[in-house]
PDB file of C-alpha atoms in Angstrom:
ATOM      1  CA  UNK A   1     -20.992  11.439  -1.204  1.00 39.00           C
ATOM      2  CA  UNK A   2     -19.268   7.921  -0.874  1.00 42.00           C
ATOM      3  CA  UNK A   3     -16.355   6.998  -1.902  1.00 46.00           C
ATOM      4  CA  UNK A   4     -15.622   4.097  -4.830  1.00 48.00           C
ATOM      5  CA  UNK A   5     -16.051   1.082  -2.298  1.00 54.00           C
ATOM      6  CA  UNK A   6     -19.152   2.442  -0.858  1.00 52.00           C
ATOM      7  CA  UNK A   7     -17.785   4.430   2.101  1.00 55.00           C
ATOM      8  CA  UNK A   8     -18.629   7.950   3.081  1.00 58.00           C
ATOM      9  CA  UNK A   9     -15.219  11.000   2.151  1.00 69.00           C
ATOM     10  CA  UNK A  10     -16.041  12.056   6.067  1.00 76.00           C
ATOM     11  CA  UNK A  11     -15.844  10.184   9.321  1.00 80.00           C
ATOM     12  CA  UNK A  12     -15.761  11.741  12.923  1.00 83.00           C
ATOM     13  CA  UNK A  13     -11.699  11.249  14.358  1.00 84.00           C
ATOM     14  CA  UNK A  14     -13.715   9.751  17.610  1.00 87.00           C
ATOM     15  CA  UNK A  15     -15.389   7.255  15.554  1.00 90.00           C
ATOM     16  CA  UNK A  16     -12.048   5.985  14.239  1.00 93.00           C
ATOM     17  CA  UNK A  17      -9.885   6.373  16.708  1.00 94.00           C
ATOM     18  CA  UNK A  18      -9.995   2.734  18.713  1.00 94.00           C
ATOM     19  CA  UNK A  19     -10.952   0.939  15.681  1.00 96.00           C
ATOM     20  CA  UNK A  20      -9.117  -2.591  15.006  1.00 95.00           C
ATOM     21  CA  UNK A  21      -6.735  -2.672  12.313  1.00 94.00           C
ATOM     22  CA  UNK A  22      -5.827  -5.971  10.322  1.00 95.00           C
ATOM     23  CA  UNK A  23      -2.579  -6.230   8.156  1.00 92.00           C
ATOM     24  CA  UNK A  24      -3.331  -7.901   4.164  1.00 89.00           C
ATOM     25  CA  UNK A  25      -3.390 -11.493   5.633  1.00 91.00           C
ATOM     26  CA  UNK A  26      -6.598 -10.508   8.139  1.00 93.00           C
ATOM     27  CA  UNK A  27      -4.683 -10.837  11.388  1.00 93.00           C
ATOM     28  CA  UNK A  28      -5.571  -8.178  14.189  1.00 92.00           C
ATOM     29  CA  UNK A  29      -1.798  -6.166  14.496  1.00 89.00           C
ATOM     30  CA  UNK A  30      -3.651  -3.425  16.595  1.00 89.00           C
ATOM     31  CA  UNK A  31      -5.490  -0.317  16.594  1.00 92.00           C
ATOM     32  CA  UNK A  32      -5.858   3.223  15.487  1.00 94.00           C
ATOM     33  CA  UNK A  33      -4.376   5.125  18.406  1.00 91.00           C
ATOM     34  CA  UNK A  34      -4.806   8.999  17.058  1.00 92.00           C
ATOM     35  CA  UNK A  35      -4.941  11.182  13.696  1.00 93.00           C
ATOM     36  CA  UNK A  36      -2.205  13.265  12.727  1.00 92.00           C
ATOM     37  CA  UNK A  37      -3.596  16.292  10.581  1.00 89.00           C
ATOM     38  CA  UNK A  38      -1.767  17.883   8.904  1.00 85.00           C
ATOM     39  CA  UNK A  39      -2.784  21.939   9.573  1.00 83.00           C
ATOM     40  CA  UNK A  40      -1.102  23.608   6.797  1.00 82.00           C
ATOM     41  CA  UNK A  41      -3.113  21.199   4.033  1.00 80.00           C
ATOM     42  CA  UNK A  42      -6.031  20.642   5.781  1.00 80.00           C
ATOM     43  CA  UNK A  43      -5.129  16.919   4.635  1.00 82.00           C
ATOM     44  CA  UNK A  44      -4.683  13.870   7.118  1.00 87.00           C
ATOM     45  CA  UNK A  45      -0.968  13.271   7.385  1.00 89.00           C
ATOM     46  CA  UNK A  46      -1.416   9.422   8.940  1.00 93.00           C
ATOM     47  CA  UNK A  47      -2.993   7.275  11.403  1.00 94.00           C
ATOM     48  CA  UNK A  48      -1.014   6.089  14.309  1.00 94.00           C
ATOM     49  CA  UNK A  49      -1.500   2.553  14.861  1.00 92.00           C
ATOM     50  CA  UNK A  50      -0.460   0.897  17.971  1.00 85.00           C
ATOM     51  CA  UNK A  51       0.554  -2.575  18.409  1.00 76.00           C
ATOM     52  CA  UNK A  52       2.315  -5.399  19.847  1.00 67.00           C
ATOM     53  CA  UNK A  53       2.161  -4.210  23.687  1.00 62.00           C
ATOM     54  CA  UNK A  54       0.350  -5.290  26.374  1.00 61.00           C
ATOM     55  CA  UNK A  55      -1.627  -2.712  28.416  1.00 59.00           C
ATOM     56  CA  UNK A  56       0.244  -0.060  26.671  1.00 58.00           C
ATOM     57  CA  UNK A  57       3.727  -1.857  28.328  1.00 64.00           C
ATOM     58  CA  UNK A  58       6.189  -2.318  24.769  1.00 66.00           C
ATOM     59  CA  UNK A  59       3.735  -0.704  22.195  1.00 71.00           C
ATOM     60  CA  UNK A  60       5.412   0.656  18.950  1.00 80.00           C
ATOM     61  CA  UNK A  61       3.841   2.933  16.887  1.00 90.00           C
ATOM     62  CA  UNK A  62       3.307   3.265  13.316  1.00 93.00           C
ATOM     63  CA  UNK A  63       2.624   5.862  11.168  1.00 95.00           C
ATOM     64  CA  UNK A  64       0.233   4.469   8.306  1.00 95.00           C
ATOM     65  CA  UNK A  65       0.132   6.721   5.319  1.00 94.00           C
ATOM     66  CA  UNK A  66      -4.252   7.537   5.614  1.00 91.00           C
ATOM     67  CA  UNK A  67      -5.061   6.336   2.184  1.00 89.00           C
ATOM     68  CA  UNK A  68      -3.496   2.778   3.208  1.00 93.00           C
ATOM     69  CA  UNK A  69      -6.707   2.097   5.276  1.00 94.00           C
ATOM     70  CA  UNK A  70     -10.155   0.505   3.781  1.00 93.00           C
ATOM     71  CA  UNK A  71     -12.709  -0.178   6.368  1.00 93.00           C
ATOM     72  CA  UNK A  72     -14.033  -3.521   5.909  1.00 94.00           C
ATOM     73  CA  UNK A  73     -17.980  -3.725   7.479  1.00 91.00           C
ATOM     74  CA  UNK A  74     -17.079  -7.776   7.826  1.00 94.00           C
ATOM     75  CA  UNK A  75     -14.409  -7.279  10.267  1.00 94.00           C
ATOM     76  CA  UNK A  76     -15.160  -3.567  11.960  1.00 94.00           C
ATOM     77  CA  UNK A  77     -12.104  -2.524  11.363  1.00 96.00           C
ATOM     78  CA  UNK A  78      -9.764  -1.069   8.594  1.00 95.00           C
ATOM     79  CA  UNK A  79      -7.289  -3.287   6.773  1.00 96.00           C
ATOM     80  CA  UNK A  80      -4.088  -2.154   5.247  1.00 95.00           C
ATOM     81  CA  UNK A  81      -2.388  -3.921   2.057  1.00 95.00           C
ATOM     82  CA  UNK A  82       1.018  -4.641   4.174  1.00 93.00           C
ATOM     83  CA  UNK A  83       2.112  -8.205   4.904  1.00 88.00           C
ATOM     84  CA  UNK A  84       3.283  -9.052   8.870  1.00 83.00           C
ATOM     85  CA  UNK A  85       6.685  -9.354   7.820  1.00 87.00           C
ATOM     86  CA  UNK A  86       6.343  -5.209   6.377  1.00 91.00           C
ATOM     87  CA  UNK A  87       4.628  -3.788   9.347  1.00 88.00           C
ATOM     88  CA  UNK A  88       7.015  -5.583  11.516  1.00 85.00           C
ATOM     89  CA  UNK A  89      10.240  -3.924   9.401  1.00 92.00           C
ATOM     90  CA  UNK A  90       8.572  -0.650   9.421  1.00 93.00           C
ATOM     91  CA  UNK A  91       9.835   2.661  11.572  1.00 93.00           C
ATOM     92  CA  UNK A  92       8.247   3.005  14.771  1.00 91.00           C
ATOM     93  CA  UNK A  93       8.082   5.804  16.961  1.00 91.00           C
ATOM     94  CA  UNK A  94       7.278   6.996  20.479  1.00 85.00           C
ATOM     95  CA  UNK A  95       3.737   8.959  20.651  1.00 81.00           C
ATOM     96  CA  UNK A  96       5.789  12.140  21.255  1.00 83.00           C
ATOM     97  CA  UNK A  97       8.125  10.999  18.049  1.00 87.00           C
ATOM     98  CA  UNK A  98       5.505  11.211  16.117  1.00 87.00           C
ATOM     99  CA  UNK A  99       4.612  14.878  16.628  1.00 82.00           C
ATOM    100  CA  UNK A 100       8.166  15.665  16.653  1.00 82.00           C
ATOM    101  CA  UNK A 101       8.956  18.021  13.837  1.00 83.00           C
ATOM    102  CA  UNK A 102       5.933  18.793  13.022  1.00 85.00           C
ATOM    103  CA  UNK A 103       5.356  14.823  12.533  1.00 87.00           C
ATOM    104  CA  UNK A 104       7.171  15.787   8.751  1.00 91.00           C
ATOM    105  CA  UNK A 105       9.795  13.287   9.684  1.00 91.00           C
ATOM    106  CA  UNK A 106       7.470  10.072  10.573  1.00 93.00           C
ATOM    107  CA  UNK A 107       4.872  11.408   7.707  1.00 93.00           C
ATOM    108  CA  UNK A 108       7.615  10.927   4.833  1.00 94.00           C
ATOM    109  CA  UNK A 109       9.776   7.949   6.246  1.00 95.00           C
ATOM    110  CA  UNK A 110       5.701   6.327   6.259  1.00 95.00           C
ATOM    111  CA  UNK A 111       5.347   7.345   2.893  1.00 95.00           C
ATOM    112  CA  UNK A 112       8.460   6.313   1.695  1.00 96.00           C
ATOM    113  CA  UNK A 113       8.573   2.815   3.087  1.00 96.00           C
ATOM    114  CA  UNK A 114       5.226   2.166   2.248  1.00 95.00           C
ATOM    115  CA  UNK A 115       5.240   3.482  -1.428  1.00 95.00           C
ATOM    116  CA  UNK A 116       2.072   5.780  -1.290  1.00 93.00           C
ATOM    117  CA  UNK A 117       2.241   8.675  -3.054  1.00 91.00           C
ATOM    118  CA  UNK A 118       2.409  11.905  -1.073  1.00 89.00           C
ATOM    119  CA  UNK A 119      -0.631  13.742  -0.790  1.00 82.00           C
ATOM    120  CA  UNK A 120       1.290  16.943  -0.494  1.00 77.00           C
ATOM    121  CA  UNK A 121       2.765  16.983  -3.628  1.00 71.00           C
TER     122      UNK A 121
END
């Protein structure tokens, strides 16, 4: 089954994971570093999206609420709706931040300061 804009509901995590990511204005800011699922829901809680490093030197990462991503076939890579100036304001974590607490604490600070409604409610 595919979704609304022509994509399939189910992707492999190793086919996404190293994909470019481009913020609303079509600029590169990264990519998808991992998949946080969440166990309990059998949902995906986010993707963490690393940028503005070099050689992994000064990376922050972002926790980008899942249903923020469209793949676009043009660019081979997913774009989210967020201008520079939001991703740049938004939290950022360490890797091991991000799993902290069950990664509850990134998963609703990305879903509040992004505005998507939770998919565990």
């Amino acid at each position: 089954m595919t979704t609304q804009t022509g994509h399939t509901e189910a992707i492999a995590a190793s086919r996404v994971i190293g994909t470019s990511v481009y913020n609303a204005e079509g600029k590169s800011i990264g990519s998808i570093q991992d998949v946080m699922l969440d166990k309990t829901s059998n949902g995906i809680m986010f993707a963490v999206i690393g940028f503005g490093g070099f050689l992994g030197i000064g990376e922050k990462y972002h926790a980008i609420p899942w249903a923020s991503l469209d793949y676009d076939e043009d660019k081979g890579g997913y774009v989210v709706p967020f201008s520079k100036d939001q991703l740049k304001a938004a939290p950022s974590y360490s890797i091991n931040e991000l799993a902290g607490a069950d990664g509850e604490a990134a998963r609703d600070a990305s879903y509040d300061y992004y505005k998507v409604t939770p998919y565990w409610h």
